[in-house]
Structures are given as structure tokens and as C-alpha cells.
């Protein structure tokens, strides 16, 4: 049986950063990275943007060149799923029947795309957007002449995919079950603006649209039937309705967790010598009033990875990082700082019609998050305003886009 000082499960941003941070901090023992993906670590966000659009080849979205991992003496075990964890023996079992022993285990398994449960969900031409293989399958259909797409889900993945498909001159119908897009992560001002942008670019955007079935012929998708009986003809379907945290072996081994796996301030699970980071790690977040949440972002994965590397190297520092996110749609650059959880007021800085503005989210008079559209200055200064923990600001000054946010510090 192989053994390693540190075994990292996953090959995404968090896994890659954990290995990189360990080497940067002087770790000179063995590291094995195990991943279901057949490719070396690569960036996920471009999959629904530049990679799908054909603007970036795969080599340009790799986190590091393939040779980097060999140079850093990080062994990659690709194409293998972890099926079992034995925390007492400090071993993991892989899908090929092999086992690896560890001193420390870092779980960066991310999540699996949430699947449709309706009839026809497994027809050929129904796609997720989670890894390179998913997007390669969509691109193959595009190359084969697919022009009519139905996108299910009005979150960032669905909206970004819709924007790219319109850029490629495809017919796009976007179905969102809730009354507005981005309903779980943004206020109504931003939602309505984004909806208007997509409609202006030719997307047939349907709100409150419930999918009843995916229809097909000879095993291939031909349409999506929605509530009311209408069937929308299509060549392909893209499903972007969230993820299911990939933590099965951890929970089966006795780790605590209901929505993902629970971790403490050092990203430790309740299993000895087992850490978890990234999308699957439920933690008490200081920027959400210590609510236990999961964050699906590159920032969270990278910062948690650094926290774990420090802890393994004996330099324990609690995870404390302001969450941030971004999304590119058409010529819009949306940058988000902070978490708008439980906000009780919003203020818009700027004019939505000019397509350069910010939405400020407040709780009891305190700025807790910013959504900035084509407004990098507000994003940068807004981050500092949140981090400074200003408890109360002059709302008139905050609403004045001519007033720089740094003046409110």
C-alpha cells in the first residue's frame, strides 16, 4: 500500500492551492493528489465563459503547467474516485481497489452537479457544466450543428452559459423556477437589471417556469416540457441548478455534517487529521454573523487551502477572509464583495441605465456586501469598507456615486 505524508482529495482550485501552499511553507515530505478528473488541476470558472466560447484553449486555464507538479514532487493520481475513508487506520480506498495511507488528509472534493429528477433527465444532449468533459460535450454538439438550447437555472452558471451561447448566435431559452434570476444571491435591483440585459441580447427568459419533463426521440433530447403543457423545441439542454457537496465517504466515516461537511476555524473536520476545504466545507463565517454556510467560490477554496497548509505546518491561523465573487456576461463585469445574507436595505450607487453602478446591501445601517457592475473602483473600495467593519455610514453619501467609498472609512 502506498503512503503519503499528505493526501489531497480533489484536483480543483482548493486542492491545487493546498499543495502549492504546503511547498511554499517548507513542506518537503510526500504529497499525493487524488482526483476523479483525468486532467491535471485547471480553473473551473472559465468553463462557462471563455472556454465554452472557444476564446481560451485548455492549456490557458490550467492552474499550473503539467510539469509543475512533477517539479514540486506532487504525485497526481488522476481518474480515481475515493470510495472509502478509514480514519482509524489513516487510509483511503480508491475506485480501482487500491489504498493509500496518510498522516494528514485534505478533502477538496467539491460537489457534483444537481441533476433533474424529471422524466428524460438522462437523455443524450442534457448537459451539466462542472468539468472539462461536460463542456467538451456541449462544444461537440455546437460543432455538430446544435443551434437551439434550453438553459435550466437562472444562477451564475446558467446566465453565463446563456450569454456565451448568444454570442455564438444560438437560440437560447432560459428557464428559472423562481420569480427572478439570482434570487438566492442578489437583490431585486441586480436581478431585474440582469434579466433586462439577457432579454436585450435575445434570450427568451422565462421566470416561474417549472420543468415537467425532458422530451426526446431515439435517445436524444428534442424539447423541454414546462408547466402549462408547452414544449420548447431544442437540440440541447444545459442544467445549472446548483451542486450536491461531494462528501459521501467523509460522512460514511463518521464526519459531522448535513449540508456538506462541518469544519472548524482551522478547516478541521470531526475526524482526526482530516481537513475539508472549498465548496463542500460548511463553516461559521465571520462575514455572515457566524452563520454556518458553504461558499462556492475560488476565493474560499484558495483561502481555506492556505489555512490548512499553515495548520499542517504548525502555524495555526483561523480562517478569516472576506468572500468575493465575479461573473462575466456579455460586456458586463459583475464583482461581488461580502455576503448579502439577511440584508434589510439596499442602496443603488449610479444609474442602471448607464450599465455602471453598484448595489450596496446593509444590515442595521452597516454595509455588508456590494454588487458592482462595470465598477471596479467601488468593488475595491467597498471591500475595504466592509473589512473595516464600519457600523454606520451616512446613507446620503453612500448613495452618491460621486463620493468615493474610501471617504466613508
C-alpha positions as CSV (number, residue, x, y, z in Angstrom):
1,X,0.0,0.0,0.0
2,X,1.2,3.5,-0.9
3,X,1.6,6.1,1.8
4,X,2.0,9.8,1.8
5,X,2.5,12.5,4.5
6,X,-0.4,14.5,3.0
7,X,-3.1,13.1,0.7
8,X,-5.2,15.7,-1.1
9,X,-8.6,14.6,-2.5
10,X,-9.6,16.7,-5.5
11,X,-7.9,18.5,-8.3
12,X,-9.7,21.9,-8.3
13,X,-8.6,25.2,-7.0
14,X,-8.5,24.3,-3.4
15,X,-6.6,21.1,-3.9
16,X,-4.0,22.7,-6.1
17,X,-3.6,25.6,-3.7
18,X,-3.2,23.3,-0.7
19,X,-0.3,21.5,-2.4
20,X,1.3,24.8,-3.6
21,X,1.0,26.4,-0.2
22,X,2.5,23.4,1.6
23,X,5.5,23.5,-0.7
24,X,5.8,27.3,-0.3
25,X,5.8,26.9,3.5
26,X,8.6,24.4,3.5
27,X,6.8,21.1,3.5
28,X,9.3,18.6,2.0
29,X,7.5,15.3,2.6
30,X,5.4,13.3,0.2
31,X,2.1,14.7,-1.2
32,X,-0.3,12.7,-3.3
33,X,-3.3,14.4,-5.0
34,X,-6.2,12.1,-6.0
35,X,-8.9,13.2,-8.4
36,X,-11.8,11.9,-10.4
37,X,-10.9,14.2,-13.3
38,X,-8.5,12.8,-15.9
39,X,-6.7,16.2,-16.3
40,X,-4.2,18.0,-14.1
41,X,-5.6,20.8,-12.0
42,X,-7.4,23.5,-14.0
43,X,-9.6,26.5,-13.4
44,X,-13.3,25.9,-13.3
45,X,-14.9,29.4,-13.7
46,X,-13.7,29.8,-17.4
47,X,-15.6,26.6,-18.3
48,X,-18.9,28.5,-18.6
49,X,-17.2,31.6,-20.1
50,X,-14.0,31.8,-22.2
51,X,-13.5,28.0,-22.6
52,X,-17.1,27.4,-23.8
53,X,-16.8,30.4,-26.1
54,X,-13.6,29.0,-27.6
55,X,-11.6,32.1,-26.5
56,X,-9.2,30.1,-24.2
57,X,-7.7,26.7,-25.1
58,X,-7.4,24.3,-22.2
59,X,-3.7,25.0,-21.8
60,X,-4.6,28.6,-20.8
61,X,-6.9,27.5,-18.0
62,X,-4.6,25.1,-16.3
63,X,-3.7,26.2,-12.8
64,X,-0.1,25.3,-13.5
65,X,1.6,23.6,-16.4
66,X,1.5,19.8,-16.1
67,X,5.3,19.6,-15.5
68,X,5.0,21.9,-12.4
69,X,3.5,19.1,-10.3
70,X,6.4,16.7,-11.1
71,X,8.9,19.5,-10.4
72,X,7.3,20.1,-7.0
73,X,7.2,16.4,-6.2
74,X,3.4,16.3,-6.0
75,X,2.2,12.9,-7.3
76,X,-1.1,13.1,-9.3
77,X,-3.4,10.1,-9.2
78,X,-5.9,11.1,-11.9
79,X,-9.1,9.3,-12.9
80,X,-9.7,7.8,-9.4
81,X,-12.5,8.4,-7.1
82,X,-12.2,8.0,-3.3
83,X,-14.7,5.4,-2.2
84,X,-13.8,5.0,1.5
85,X,-12.0,6.6,4.4
86,X,-10.8,4.6,7.4
87,X,-10.0,7.3,9.9
88,X,-8.6,4.9,12.5
89,X,-6.1,3.3,10.1
90,X,-5.5,6.7,8.3
91,X,-6.2,5.1,4.9
92,X,-8.4,5.9,1.9
93,X,-9.7,3.4,-0.6
94,X,-9.9,4.2,-4.3
95,X,-12.3,3.1,-7.1
96,X,-9.7,0.8,-8.5
97,X,-9.4,-1.1,-5.3
98,X,-6.1,0.4,-4.2
99,X,-5.5,2.1,-0.9
100,X,-3.3,5.0,0.2
101,X,-2.2,5.7,3.8
102,X,-1.9,9.3,5.1
103,X,-0.7,11.3,8.0
104,X,-2.9,14.2,7.1
105,X,-5.9,14.1,4.7
106,X,-7.2,17.3,2.9
107,X,-10.6,16.8,1.3
108,X,-11.2,19.2,-1.5
109,X,-13.8,17.1,-3.4
110,X,-16.1,20.0,-4.3
111,X,-19.5,18.9,-5.5
112,X,-21.5,17.1,-8.1
113,X,-24.0,18.9,-10.4
114,X,-27.5,18.7,-9.1
115,X,-29.5,16.6,-11.6
116,X,-33.0,17.0,-12.8
117,X,-35.4,14.4,-11.3
118,X,-38.0,14.6,-14.1
119,X,-38.5,12.1,-17.0
120,X,-35.9,12.4,-19.7
121,X,-33.2,13.8,-17.5
122,X,-30.7,11.3,-18.8
123,X,-31.3,11.8,-22.5
124,X,-28.3,12.4,-24.7
125,X,-27.9,16.2,-25.1
126,X,-28.7,17.1,-21.5
127,X,-25.6,18.6,-20.0
128,X,-24.1,20.0,-16.8
129,X,-21.3,22.5,-16.5
130,X,-19.0,21.2,-13.9
131,X,-15.8,19.9,-15.5
132,X,-14.0,20.0,-18.8
133,X,-15.7,16.8,-20.0
134,X,-19.1,18.4,-19.5
135,X,-18.2,21.5,-21.6
136,X,-16.4,19.4,-24.2
137,X,-19.6,17.6,-24.8
138,X,-21.5,20.9,-25.3
139,X,-18.9,22.1,-27.7
140,X,-19.1,18.9,-29.6
141,X,-22.8,19.4,-30.1
142,X,-22.1,23.0,-31.2
143,X,-19.6,21.7,-33.7
144,X,-22.2,19.2,-34.9
145,X,-24.7,22.0,-35.7
146,X,-26.7,22.4,-32.5
147,X,-28.3,25.9,-32.5
148,X,-31.3,25.7,-30.2
149,X,-30.5,25.5,-26.5
150,X,-32.7,25.5,-23.3
151,X,-30.8,26.5,-20.2
152,X,-32.4,25.5,-16.9
153,X,-31.4,27.6,-14.0
154,X,-31.0,31.4,-13.6
155,X,-27.9,31.3,-11.4
156,X,-24.5,32.4,-12.5
157,X,-23.7,29.1,-14.4
158,X,-26.9,29.3,-16.4
159,X,-26.6,33.0,-17.1
160,X,-23.0,32.8,-18.2
161,X,-23.7,29.9,-20.4
162,X,-26.7,31.7,-22.0
163,X,-24.5,34.7,-22.7
164,X,-21.9,32.6,-24.4
165,X,-24.4,30.8,-26.5
166,X,-26.0,34.0,-27.7
167,X,-22.5,35.2,-28.6
168,X,-22.2,32.1,-30.7
169,X,-25.5,33.0,-32.4
170,X,-27.6,30.2,-30.8
171,X,-31.3,30.4,-29.9
172,X,-31.5,30.4,-26.1
173,X,-34.4,29.9,-23.8
174,X,-33.6,30.3,-20.1
175,X,-36.0,28.8,-17.6
176,X,-35.9,29.9,-13.9
177,X,-38.3,28.4,-11.5
178,X,-38.2,31.3,-9.1
179,X,-39.7,34.8,-9.7
180,X,-36.3,36.3,-10.6
181,X,-32.8,35.2,-11.6
182,X,-30.0,35.2,-8.9
183,X,-32.8,35.2,-6.3
184,X,-30.6,33.4,-3.7
185,X,-27.6,35.6,-4.0
186,X,-28.6,39.1,-5.1
187,X,-31.2,41.8,-4.5
188,X,-34.1,42.6,-6.9
189,X,-32.3,45.6,-8.4
190,X,-29.5,43.5,-9.8
191,X,-31.8,40.6,-10.8
192,X,-34.0,42.8,-12.9
193,X,-31.1,44.5,-14.5
194,X,-29.5,41.2,-15.5
195,X,-32.9,39.9,-16.8
196,X,-33.2,43.0,-19.0
197,X,-29.7,42.5,-20.3
198,X,-30.3,39.0,-21.3
199,X,-33.6,39.8,-23.0
200,X,-31.9,42.7,-24.8
201,X,-29.4,40.2,-26.2
202,X,-32.2,37.9,-27.5
203,X,-32.6,35.4,-24.7
204,X,-36.1,34.1,-24.2
205,X,-36.1,34.3,-20.4
206,X,-39.0,32.7,-18.6
207,X,-39.5,33.2,-14.9
208,X,-41.6,31.0,-12.6
209,X,-41.1,28.3,-15.2
210,X,-41.3,24.7,-13.9
211,X,-39.8,21.9,-15.9
212,X,-42.1,18.9,-16.2
213,X,-40.1,16.6,-18.5
214,X,-37.3,16.5,-21.0
215,X,-38.6,15.0,-24.2
216,X,-36.6,13.1,-26.7
217,X,-36.5,10.8,-29.7
218,X,-34.2,7.8,-30.3
219,X,-32.4,8.7,-27.0
220,X,-31.7,12.3,-28.0
221,X,-33.3,15.4,-26.4
222,X,-35.8,17.2,-28.6
223,X,-37.5,19.5,-26.2
224,X,-38.4,20.6,-22.7
225,X,-41.9,20.5,-21.5
226,X,-42.8,23.1,-18.9
227,X,-45.8,23.8,-16.7
228,X,-48.9,24.5,-18.7
229,X,-48.1,21.9,-21.3
230,X,-45.8,23.9,-23.6
231,X,-42.8,22.1,-25.1
232,X,-39.9,24.2,-26.1
233,X,-38.0,22.5,-29.0
234,X,-34.3,22.3,-28.6
235,X,-31.1,20.5,-29.7
236,X,-29.5,20.5,-26.3
237,X,-30.2,21.3,-22.6
238,X,-27.8,22.8,-20.1
239,X,-28.8,22.3,-16.4
240,X,-27.4,24.7,-13.9
241,X,-29.4,24.2,-10.7
242,X,-26.6,24.0,-8.1
243,X,-24.4,21.3,-6.7
244,X,-24.6,18.5,-4.2
245,X,-21.5,18.5,-1.9
246,X,-19.3,15.5,-2.7
247,X,-18.7,14.3,0.9
248,X,-20.2,10.8,0.9
249,X,-17.0,9.0,2.1
250,X,-16.4,11.6,4.9
251,X,-20.0,11.3,6.3
252,X,-19.9,7.5,6.0
253,X,-16.6,7.5,8.0
254,X,-18.4,9.5,10.8
255,X,-17.6,13.1,10.0
256,X,-20.3,15.6,11.2
257,X,-22.2,17.4,8.5
258,X,-25.6,17.9,6.9
259,X,-25.1,20.4,4.2
260,X,-21.6,19.4,3.2
261,X,-19.1,18.5,6.0
262,X,-18.6,20.6,9.1
263,X,-15.2,22.2,9.7
264,X,-13.9,24.4,12.5
265,X,-11.9,27.7,12.2
266,X,-8.9,25.8,11.0
267,X,-10.9,23.8,8.5
268,X,-10.6,20.6,10.5
269,X,-13.5,18.0,10.3
270,X,-14.5,16.0,13.3
271,X,-12.3,13.2,12.1
272,X,-8.7,13.2,13.4
273,X,-6.2,14.6,10.9
274,X,-8.8,15.2,8.3
275,X,-9.4,18.7,6.9
276,X,-12.0,19.9,4.3
277,X,-11.9,23.0,2.1
278,X,-13.8,24.7,-0.6
279,X,-17.4,24.2,-1.9
280,X,-18.1,21.2,0.4
281,X,-16.9,22.7,3.7
282,X,-19.6,24.1,6.0
283,X,-18.1,26.7,8.3
284,X,-19.1,29.5,10.7
285,X,-18.4,32.6,8.6
286,X,-17.5,35.8,10.3
287,X,-19.0,37.9,7.4
288,X,-22.3,36.1,7.8
289,X,-22.6,36.8,11.6
290,X,-21.1,33.3,12.2
291,X,-23.9,31.5,10.4
292,X,-22.7,28.1,9.2
293,X,-22.6,28.2,5.4
294,X,-20.9,26.8,2.4
295,X,-19.2,29.1,-0.1
296,X,-18.8,28.1,-3.7
297,X,-16.0,30.3,-4.9
298,X,-12.4,30.3,-5.9
299,X,-11.6,32.7,-3.2
300,X,-13.0,30.5,-0.5
301,X,-11.2,27.4,-1.8
302,X,-7.8,29.1,-2.1
303,X,-8.0,30.8,1.3
304,X,-9.1,27.7,3.1
305,X,-6.3,25.8,1.4
306,X,-3.8,28.3,2.8
307,X,-5.3,28.0,6.3
308,X,-5.0,24.2,6.1
309,X,-1.4,24.3,4.9
310,X,-0.5,26.6,7.8
311,X,-2.2,24.3,10.3
312,X,-0.3,21.2,8.9
313,X,3.0,23.1,9.2
314,X,2.3,24.1,12.8
315,X,1.3,27.8,12.1
316,X,-2.4,27.7,13.0
317,X,-4.3,30.8,11.9
318,X,-8.1,30.9,11.9
319,X,-9.8,31.2,8.5
320,X,-10.9,34.8,8.1
321,X,-11.3,36.1,4.6
322,X,-13.8,38.4,3.1
323,X,-15.8,36.5,0.4
324,X,-15.7,37.7,-3.1
325,X,-17.1,36.5,-6.4
326,X,-17.2,37.6,-10.1
327,X,-19.2,36.9,-13.2
328,X,-18.8,38.0,-16.8
329,X,-21.8,38.2,-19.0
330,X,-21.7,39.9,-22.4
331,X,-19.7,43.1,-21.8
332,X,-20.7,43.2,-18.2
333,X,-18.2,42.5,-15.4
334,X,-20.0,41.8,-12.1
335,X,-17.8,41.8,-9.0
336,X,-19.3,41.0,-5.6
337,X,-17.7,41.7,-2.2
338,X,-19.2,40.4,1.0
339,X,-22.3,38.4,1.7
340,X,-25.8,39.9,1.4
341,X,-27.3,37.3,3.8
342,X,-30.2,38.8,5.9
343,X,-29.8,42.4,4.5
344,X,-32.6,44.8,5.4
345,X,-31.9,47.6,3.0
346,X,-30.3,48.2,-0.4
347,X,-28.9,51.4,-1.9
348,X,-28.0,51.8,-5.6
349,X,-25.0,53.9,-6.4
350,X,-25.1,55.2,-10.0
351,X,-27.5,54.7,-12.9
352,X,-28.5,51.3,-14.0
353,X,-29.3,52.7,-17.5
354,X,-25.6,53.6,-17.9
355,X,-24.6,50.0,-17.1
356,X,-22.2,51.1,-14.5
357,X,-23.4,51.0,-10.9
358,X,-23.2,49.3,-7.5
359,X,-25.9,47.8,-5.3
360,X,-25.0,48.2,-1.6
361,X,-26.5,45.8,0.9
362,X,-26.9,46.9,4.5
363,X,-27.9,45.4,7.8
364,X,-28.9,47.8,10.5
365,X,-27.2,50.6,8.7
366,X,-23.9,48.7,8.2
367,X,-22.6,47.9,4.7
368,X,-22.2,44.1,4.4
369,X,-22.0,43.5,0.7
370,X,-21.5,45.2,-2.7
371,X,-22.6,44.0,-6.2
372,X,-20.6,46.2,-8.6
373,X,-21.4,46.2,-12.3
374,X,-18.6,47.6,-14.5
375,X,-17.4,49.5,-11.4
376,X,-14.1,48.2,-10.2
377,X,-13.4,51.3,-8.1
378,X,-16.5,50.7,-6.0
379,X,-15.6,47.0,-5.7
380,X,-12.1,47.6,-4.4
381,X,-13.1,50.4,-2.0
382,X,-16.3,48.5,-1.0
383,X,-14.2,45.5,0.1
384,X,-12.1,47.8,2.4
385,X,-15.3,49.4,3.8
386,X,-16.7,46.0,4.7
387,X,-13.4,44.8,6.2
388,X,-13.1,48.0,8.3
389,X,-16.4,46.9,10.0
390,X,-17.9,50.4,9.8
391,X,-21.1,50.1,11.8
392,X,-22.9,53.1,10.4
393,X,-22.5,55.3,7.4
394,X,-24.1,58.5,6.0
395,X,-26.7,57.0,3.7
396,X,-26.9,60.1,1.5
397,X,-23.1,60.0,0.9
398,X,-23.3,56.3,0.3
399,X,-25.9,56.8,-2.4
400,X,-23.9,59.5,-4.1
401,X,-21.8,57.8,-6.8
402,X,-19.6,60.9,-7.0
403,X,-18.5,60.3,-3.4
404,X,-15.7,57.7,-3.3
405,X,-16.3,54.9,-0.8
406,X,-12.9,55.4,0.8
407,X,-14.2,58.7,2.1
408,X,-16.6,56.9,4.3
409,X,-13.9,55.0,6.2
